[in-house]
PDB file of C-alpha atoms in Angstrom:
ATOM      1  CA  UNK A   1     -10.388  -1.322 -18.624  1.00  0.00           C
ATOM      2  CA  UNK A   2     -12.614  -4.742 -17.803  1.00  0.00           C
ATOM      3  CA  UNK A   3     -15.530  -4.996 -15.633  1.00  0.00           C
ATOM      4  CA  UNK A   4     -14.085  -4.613 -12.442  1.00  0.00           C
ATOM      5  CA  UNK A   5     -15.953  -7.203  -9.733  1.00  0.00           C
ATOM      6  CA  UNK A   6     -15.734  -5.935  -5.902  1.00  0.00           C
ATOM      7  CA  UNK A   7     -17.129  -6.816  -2.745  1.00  0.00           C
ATOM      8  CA  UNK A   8     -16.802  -4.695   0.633  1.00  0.00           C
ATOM      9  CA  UNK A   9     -16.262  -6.398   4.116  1.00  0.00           C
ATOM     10  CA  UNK A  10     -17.209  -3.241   6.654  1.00  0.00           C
ATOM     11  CA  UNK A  11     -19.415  -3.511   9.620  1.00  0.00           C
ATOM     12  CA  UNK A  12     -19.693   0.592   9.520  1.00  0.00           C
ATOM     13  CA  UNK A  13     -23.312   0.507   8.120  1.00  0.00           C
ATOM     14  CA  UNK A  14     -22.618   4.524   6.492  1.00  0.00           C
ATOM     15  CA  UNK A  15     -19.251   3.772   5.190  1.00  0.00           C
ATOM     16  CA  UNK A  16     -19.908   0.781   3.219  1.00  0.00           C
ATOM     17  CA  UNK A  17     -23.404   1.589   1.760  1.00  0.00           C
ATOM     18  CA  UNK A  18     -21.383   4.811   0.618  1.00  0.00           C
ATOM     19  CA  UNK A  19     -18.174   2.995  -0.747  1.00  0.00           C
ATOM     20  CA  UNK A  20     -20.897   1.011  -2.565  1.00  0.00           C
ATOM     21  CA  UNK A  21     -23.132   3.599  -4.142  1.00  0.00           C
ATOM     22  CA  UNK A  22     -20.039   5.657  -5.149  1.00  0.00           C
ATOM     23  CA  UNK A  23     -18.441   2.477  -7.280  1.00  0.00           C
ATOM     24  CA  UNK A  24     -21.799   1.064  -8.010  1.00  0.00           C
ATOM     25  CA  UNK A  25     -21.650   4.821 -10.159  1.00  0.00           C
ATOM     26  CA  UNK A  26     -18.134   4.007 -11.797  1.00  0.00           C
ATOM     27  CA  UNK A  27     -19.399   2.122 -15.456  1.00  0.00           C
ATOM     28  CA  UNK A  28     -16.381  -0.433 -15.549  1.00  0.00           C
ATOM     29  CA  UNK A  29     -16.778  -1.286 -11.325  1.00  0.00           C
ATOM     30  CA  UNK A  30     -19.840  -3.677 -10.229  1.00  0.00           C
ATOM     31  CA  UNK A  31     -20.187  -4.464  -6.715  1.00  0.00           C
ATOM     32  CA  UNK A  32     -21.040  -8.194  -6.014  1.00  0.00           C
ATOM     33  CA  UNK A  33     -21.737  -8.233  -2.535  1.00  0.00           C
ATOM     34  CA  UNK A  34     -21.064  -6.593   0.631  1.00  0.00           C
ATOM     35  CA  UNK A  35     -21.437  -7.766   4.405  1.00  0.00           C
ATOM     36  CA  UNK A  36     -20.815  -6.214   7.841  1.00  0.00           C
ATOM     37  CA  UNK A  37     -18.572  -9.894   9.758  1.00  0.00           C
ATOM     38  CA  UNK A  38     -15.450 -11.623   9.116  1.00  0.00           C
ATOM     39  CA  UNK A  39     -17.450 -14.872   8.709  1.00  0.00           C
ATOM     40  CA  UNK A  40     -19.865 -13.696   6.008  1.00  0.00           C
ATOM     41  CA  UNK A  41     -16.916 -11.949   4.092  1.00  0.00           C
ATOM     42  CA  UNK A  42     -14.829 -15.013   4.498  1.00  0.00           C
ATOM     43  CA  UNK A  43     -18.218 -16.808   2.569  1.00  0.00           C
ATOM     44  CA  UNK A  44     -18.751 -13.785  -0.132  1.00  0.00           C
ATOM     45  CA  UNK A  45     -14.623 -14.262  -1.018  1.00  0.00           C
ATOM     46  CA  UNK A  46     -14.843 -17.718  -1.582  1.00  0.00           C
ATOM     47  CA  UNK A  47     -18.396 -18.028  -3.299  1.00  0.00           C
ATOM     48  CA  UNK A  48     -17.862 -14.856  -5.929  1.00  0.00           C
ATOM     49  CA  UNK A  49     -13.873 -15.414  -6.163  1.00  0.00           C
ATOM     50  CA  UNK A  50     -13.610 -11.280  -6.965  1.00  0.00           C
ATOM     51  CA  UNK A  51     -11.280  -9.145  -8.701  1.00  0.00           C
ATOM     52  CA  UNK A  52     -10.854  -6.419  -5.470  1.00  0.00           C
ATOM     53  CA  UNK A  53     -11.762  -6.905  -1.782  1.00  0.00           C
ATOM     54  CA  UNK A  54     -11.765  -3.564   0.508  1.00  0.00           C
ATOM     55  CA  UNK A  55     -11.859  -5.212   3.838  1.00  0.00           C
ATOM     56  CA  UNK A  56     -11.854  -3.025   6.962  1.00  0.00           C
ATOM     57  CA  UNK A  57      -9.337  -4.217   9.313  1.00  0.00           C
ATOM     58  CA  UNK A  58     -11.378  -3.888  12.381  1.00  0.00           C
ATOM     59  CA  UNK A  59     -14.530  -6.045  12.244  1.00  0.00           C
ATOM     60  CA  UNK A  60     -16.531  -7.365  14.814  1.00  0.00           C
ATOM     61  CA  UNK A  61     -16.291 -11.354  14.937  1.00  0.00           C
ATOM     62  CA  UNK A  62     -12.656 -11.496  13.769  1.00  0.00           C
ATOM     63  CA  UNK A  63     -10.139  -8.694  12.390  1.00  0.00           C
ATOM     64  CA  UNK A  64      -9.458  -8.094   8.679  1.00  0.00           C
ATOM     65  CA  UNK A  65      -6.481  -9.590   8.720  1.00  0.00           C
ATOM     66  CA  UNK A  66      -7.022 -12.778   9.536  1.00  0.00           C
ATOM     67  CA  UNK A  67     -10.486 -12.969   7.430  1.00  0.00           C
ATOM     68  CA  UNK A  68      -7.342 -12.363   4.514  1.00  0.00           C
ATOM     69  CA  UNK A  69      -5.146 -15.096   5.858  1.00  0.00           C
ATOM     70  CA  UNK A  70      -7.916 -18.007   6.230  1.00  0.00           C
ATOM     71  CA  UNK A  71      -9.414 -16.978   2.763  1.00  0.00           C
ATOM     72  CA  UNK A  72      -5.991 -17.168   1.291  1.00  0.00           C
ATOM     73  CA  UNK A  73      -5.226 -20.164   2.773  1.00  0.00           C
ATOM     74  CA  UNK A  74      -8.658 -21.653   1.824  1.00  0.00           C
ATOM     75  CA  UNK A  75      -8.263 -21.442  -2.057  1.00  0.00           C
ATOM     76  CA  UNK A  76      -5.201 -22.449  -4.269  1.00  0.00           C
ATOM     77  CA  UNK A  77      -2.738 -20.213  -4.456  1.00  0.00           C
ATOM     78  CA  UNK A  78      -3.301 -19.328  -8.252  1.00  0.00           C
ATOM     79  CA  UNK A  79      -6.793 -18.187  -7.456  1.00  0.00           C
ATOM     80  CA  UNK A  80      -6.078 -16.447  -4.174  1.00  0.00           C
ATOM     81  CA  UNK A  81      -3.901 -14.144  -5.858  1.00  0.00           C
ATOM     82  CA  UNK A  82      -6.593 -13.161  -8.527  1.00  0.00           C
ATOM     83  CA  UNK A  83      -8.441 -11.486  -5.602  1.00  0.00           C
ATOM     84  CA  UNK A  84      -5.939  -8.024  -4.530  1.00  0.00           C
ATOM     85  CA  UNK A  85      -6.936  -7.085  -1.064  1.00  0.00           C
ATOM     86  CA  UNK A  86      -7.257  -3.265   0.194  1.00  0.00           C
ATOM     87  CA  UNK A  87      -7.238  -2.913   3.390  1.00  0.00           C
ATOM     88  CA  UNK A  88      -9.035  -0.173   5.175  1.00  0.00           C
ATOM     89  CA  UNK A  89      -7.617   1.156   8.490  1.00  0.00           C
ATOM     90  CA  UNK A  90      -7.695   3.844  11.364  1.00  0.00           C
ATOM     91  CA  UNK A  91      -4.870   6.649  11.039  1.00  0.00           C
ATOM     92  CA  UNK A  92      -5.542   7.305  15.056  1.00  0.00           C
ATOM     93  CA  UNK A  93      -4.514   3.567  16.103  1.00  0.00           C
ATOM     94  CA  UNK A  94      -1.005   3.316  14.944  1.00  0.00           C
ATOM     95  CA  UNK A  95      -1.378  -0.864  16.040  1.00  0.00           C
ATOM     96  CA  UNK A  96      -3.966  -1.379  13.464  1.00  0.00           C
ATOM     97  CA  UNK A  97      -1.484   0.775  10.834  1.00  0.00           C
ATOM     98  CA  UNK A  98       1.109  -1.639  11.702  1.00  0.00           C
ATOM     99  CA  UNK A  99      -0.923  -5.040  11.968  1.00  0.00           C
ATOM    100  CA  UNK A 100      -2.485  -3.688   8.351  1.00  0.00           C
ATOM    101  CA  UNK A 101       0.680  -3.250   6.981  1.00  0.00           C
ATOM    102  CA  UNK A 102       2.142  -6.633   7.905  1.00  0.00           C
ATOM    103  CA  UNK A 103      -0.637  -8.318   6.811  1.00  0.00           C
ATOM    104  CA  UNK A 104       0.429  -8.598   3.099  1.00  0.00           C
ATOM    105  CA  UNK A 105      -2.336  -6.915   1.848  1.00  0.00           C
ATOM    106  CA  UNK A 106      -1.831  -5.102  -1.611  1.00  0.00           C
ATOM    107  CA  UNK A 107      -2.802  -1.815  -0.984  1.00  0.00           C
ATOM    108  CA  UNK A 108      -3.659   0.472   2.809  1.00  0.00           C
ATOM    109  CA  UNK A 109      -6.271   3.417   2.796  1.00  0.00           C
ATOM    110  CA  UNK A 110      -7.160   5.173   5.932  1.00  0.00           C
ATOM    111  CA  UNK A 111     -10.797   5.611   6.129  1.00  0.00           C
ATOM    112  CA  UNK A 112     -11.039   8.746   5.826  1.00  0.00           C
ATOM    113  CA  UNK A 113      -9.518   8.855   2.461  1.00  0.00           C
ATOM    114  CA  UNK A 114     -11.613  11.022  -0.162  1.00  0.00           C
ATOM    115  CA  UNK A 115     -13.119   8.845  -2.344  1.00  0.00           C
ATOM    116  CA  UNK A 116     -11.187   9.883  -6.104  1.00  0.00           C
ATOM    117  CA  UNK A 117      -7.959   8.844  -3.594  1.00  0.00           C
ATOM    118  CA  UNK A 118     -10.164   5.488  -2.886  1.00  0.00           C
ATOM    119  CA  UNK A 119     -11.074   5.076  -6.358  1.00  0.00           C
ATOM    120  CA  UNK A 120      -7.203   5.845  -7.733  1.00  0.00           C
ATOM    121  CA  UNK A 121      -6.345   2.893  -5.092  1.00  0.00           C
ATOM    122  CA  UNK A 122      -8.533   0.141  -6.485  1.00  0.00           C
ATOM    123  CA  UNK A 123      -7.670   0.857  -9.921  1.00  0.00           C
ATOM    124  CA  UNK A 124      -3.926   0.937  -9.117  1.00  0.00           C
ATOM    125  CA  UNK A 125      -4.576  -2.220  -6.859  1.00  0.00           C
ATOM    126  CA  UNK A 126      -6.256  -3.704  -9.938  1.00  0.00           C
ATOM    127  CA  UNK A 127      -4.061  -3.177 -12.196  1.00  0.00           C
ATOM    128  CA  UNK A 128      -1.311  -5.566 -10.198  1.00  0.00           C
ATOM    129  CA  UNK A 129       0.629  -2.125  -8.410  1.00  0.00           C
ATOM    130  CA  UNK A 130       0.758  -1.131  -4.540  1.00  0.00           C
ATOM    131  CA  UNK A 131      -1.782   1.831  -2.745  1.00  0.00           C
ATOM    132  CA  UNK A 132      -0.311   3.117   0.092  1.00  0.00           C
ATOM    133  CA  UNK A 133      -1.516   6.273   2.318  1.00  0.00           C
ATOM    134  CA  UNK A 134       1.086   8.893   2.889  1.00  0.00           C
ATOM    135  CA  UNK A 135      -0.359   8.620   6.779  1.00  0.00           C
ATOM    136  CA  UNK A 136       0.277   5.098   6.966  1.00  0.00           C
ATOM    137  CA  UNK A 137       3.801   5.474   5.431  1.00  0.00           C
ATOM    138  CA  UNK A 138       4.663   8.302   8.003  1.00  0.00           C
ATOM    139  CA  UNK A 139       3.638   5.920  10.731  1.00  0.00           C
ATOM    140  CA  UNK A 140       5.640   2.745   9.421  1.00  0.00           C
ATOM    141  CA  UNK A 141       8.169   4.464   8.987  1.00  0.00           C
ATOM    142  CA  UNK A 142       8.460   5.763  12.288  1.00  0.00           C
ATOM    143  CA  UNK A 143       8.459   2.164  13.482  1.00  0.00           C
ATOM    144  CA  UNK A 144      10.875   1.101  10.886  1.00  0.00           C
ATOM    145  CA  UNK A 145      13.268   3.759  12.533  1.00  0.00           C
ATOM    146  CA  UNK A 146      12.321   2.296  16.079  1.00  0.00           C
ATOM    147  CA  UNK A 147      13.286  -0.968  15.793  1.00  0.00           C
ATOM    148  CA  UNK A 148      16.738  -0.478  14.129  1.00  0.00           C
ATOM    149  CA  UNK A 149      16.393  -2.997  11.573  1.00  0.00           C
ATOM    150  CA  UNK A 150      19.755  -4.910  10.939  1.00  0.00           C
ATOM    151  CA  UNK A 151      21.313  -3.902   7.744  1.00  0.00           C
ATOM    152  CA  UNK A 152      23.877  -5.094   4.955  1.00  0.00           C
ATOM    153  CA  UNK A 153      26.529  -2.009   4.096  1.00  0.00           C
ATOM    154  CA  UNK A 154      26.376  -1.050   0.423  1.00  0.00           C
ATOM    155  CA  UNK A 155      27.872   2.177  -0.129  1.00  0.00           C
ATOM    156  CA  UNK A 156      29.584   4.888   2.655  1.00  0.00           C
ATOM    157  CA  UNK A 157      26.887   6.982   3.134  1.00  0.00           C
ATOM    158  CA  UNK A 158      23.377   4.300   3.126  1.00  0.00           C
ATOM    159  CA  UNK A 159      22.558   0.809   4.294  1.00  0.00           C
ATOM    160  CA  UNK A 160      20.029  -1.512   2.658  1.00  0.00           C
ATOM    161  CA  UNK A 161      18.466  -5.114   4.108  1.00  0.00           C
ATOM    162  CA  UNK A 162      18.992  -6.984   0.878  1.00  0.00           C
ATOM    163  CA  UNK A 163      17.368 -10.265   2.741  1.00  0.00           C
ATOM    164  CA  UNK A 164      14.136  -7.867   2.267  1.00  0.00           C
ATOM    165  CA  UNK A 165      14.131  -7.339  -1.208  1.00  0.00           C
ATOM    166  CA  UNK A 166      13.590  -9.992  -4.154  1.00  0.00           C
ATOM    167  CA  UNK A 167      16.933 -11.169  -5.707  1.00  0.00           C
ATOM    168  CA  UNK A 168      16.212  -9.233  -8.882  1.00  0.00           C
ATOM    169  CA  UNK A 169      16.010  -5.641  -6.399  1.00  0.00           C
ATOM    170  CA  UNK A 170      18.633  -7.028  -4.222  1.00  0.00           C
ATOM    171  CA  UNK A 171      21.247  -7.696  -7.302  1.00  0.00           C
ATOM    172  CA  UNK A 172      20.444  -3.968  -8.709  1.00  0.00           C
ATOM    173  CA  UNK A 173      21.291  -2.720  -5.854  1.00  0.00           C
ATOM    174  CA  UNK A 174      24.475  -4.177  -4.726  1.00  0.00           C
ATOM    175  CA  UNK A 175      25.325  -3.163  -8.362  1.00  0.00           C
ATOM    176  CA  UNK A 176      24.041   0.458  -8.521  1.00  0.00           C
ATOM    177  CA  UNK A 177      23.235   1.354  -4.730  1.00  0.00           C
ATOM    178  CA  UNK A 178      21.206   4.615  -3.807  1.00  0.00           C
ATOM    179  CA  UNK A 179      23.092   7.662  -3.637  1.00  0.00           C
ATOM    180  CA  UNK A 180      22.807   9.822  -0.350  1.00  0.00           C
ATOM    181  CA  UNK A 181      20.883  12.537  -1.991  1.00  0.00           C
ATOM    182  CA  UNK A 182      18.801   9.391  -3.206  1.00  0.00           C
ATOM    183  CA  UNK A 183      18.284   7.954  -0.198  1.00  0.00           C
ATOM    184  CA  UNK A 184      16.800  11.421   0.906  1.00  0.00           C
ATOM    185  CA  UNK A 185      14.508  11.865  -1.813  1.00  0.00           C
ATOM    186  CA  UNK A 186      12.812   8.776  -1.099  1.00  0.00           C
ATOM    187  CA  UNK A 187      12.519   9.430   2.482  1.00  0.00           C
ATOM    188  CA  UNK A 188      10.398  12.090   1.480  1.00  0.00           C
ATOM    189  CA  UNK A 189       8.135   9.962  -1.388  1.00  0.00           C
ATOM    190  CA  UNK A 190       7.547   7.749   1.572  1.00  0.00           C
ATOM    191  CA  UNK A 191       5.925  10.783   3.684  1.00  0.00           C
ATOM    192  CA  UNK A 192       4.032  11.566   0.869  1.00  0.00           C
ATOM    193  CA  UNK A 193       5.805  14.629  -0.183  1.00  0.00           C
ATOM    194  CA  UNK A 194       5.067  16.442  -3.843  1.00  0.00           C
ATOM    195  CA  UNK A 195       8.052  16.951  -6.281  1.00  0.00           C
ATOM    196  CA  UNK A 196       7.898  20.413  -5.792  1.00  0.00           C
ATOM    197  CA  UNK A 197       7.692  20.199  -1.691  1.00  0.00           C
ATOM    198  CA  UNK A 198      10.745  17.514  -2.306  1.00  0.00           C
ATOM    199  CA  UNK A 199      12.996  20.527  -4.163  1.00  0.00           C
ATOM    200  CA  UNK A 200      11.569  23.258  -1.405  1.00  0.00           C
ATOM    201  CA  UNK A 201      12.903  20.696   1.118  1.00  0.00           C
ATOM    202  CA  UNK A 202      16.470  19.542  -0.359  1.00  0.00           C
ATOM    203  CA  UNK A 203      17.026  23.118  -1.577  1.00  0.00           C
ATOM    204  CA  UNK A 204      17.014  21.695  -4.970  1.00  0.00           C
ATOM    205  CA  UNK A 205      15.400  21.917  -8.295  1.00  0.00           C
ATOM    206  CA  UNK A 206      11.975  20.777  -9.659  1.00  0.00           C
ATOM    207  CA  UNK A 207      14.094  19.511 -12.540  1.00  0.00           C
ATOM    208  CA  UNK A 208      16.567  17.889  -9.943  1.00  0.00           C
ATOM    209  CA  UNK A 209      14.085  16.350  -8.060  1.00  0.00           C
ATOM    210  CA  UNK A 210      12.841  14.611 -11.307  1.00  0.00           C
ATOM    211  CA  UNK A 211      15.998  13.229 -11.718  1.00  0.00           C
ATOM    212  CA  UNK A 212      16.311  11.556  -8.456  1.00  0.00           C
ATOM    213  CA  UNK A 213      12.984  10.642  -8.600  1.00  0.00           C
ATOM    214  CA  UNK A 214      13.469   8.401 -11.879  1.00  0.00           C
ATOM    215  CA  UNK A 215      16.869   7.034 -10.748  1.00  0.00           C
ATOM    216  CA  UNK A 216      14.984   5.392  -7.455  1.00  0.00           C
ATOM    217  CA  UNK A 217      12.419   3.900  -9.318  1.00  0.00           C
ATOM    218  CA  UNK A 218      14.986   2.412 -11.748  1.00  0.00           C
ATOM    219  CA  UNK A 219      17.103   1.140  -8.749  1.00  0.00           C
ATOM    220  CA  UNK A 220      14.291  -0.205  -6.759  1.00  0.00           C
ATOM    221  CA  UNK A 221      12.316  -1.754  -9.891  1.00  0.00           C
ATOM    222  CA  UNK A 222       9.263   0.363  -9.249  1.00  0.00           C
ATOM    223  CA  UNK A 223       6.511   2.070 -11.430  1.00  0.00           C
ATOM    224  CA  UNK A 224       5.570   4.837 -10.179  1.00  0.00           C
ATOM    225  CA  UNK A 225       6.346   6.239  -6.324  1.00  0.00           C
ATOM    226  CA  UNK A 226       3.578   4.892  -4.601  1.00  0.00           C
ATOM    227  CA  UNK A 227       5.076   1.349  -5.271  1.00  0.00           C
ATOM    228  CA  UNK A 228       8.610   2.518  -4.278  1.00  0.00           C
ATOM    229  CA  UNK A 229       7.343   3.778  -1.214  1.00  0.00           C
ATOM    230  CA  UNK A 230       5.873   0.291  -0.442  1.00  0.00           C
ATOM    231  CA  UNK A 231       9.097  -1.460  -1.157  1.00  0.00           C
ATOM    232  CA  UNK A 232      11.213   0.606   0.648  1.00  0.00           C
ATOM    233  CA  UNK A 233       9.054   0.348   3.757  1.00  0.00           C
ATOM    234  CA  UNK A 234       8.683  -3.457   3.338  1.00  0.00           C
ATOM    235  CA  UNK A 235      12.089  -4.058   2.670  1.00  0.00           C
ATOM    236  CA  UNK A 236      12.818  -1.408   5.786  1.00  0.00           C
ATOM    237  CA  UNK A 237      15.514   0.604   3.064  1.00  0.00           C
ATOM    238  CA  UNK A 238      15.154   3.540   5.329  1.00  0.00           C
ATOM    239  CA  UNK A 239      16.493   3.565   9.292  1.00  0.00           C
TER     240      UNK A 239
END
């Protein structure tokens, strides 16, 4: 793997002197620069251009979100996107879940993730896929089911939003829609549940599970589960 370039936008003096020691350790991470304000990180992003931001959503002059937004908007879109953005959040303040979530960034870590979960994230983030924390999928998902998002009837049993999903998702679904059992299974990826705890749940087998498993990534054109668990939550798939 290349050199990977970071910077860290956290005004918690312990947390990001200790995010940056621990990568500064990694031999393919380098940390560029690191700040404790909106307005400084807004500067470090568009001076050093880097290859991961962890920005904490709650900073002192101006949120994380919006220090995203204005940098975004600030560059050309080719190089914008160059820079993936993981956004650090509190579990406790199910607003800041939600804002974090809608903000677009690429991946969502509570802070009180253990850092080999933290480190997993960036290099997933890096590598172009989707982080999300099983907390902040329980909580989104709770709102999901809250606002009874309106839906487009594929199959007798499940509904899917296809205006959510890219045309590609959208036509493999209307073709090959998620069984119920399906649908169930990635409920429970999107709370973060094991294989195993998925079969102990559903009554069904580890081999079973596997199954299901592949046949929603396949249907929702995902990778692995973490970025299945992002689309269905974006695209609201579950009510």
């Amino acid at each position: 793997m290349a050199n990977i370039r970071a910077v860290i936008i956290e005004d918690h003096n312990l947390t990001r002197v200790g995010i940056r020691s621990c990568l500064n350790e990694q031999k393919n991470i380098q940390v560029i620069g690191d700040t404790n304000t909106a307005a400084a990180g807004l500067k470090l992003l568009q001076n050093t251009k880097p290859d991961i931001a962890i920005v904490d959503i709650r900073l002192p002059d101006m949120d994380g979100i919006t220090l995203v937004q204005r940098f975004r908007q600030s560059m050309p879109p080719e190089t914008a996107a160059q820079t993936k953005i993981m956004m650090l959040t509190s579990f406790a303040q199910e607003k800041m879940v939600l804002a974090a979530f809608a903000s677009g960034a690429d991946s969502y870590c509570v802070k009180t993730v253990k850092f080999e979960l933290l480190l997993e994230a960036l290099y997933m983030t890096y590598e172009g896929y989707s982080w999300i924390d099983p907390v902040i999928a329980r909580i989104v998902l709770k709102h999901i089911r809250q606002l009874k998002i309106p839906t487009v009837k594929l199959n007798i049993a499940q509904t899917v939003p296809i205006s959510a999903l890219d045309p590609e998702q959208a036509s493999i679904l209307e073709a090959n829609p998620l069984t119920e059992r399906e649908m169930e299974v990635l409920e429970l990826i999107v709370q973060g549940f094991t294989n195993q705890e998925i079969a102990d749940q559903l009554y069904i087998s580890l081999g079973g599970v596997k199954i299901y498993v592949r046949g929603v990534l396949n249907k929702l054109c995902a990778s692995h589960r973490t970025q299945a668990a992002v689309i269905a939550l974006r695209a609201g798939l579950l009510n």
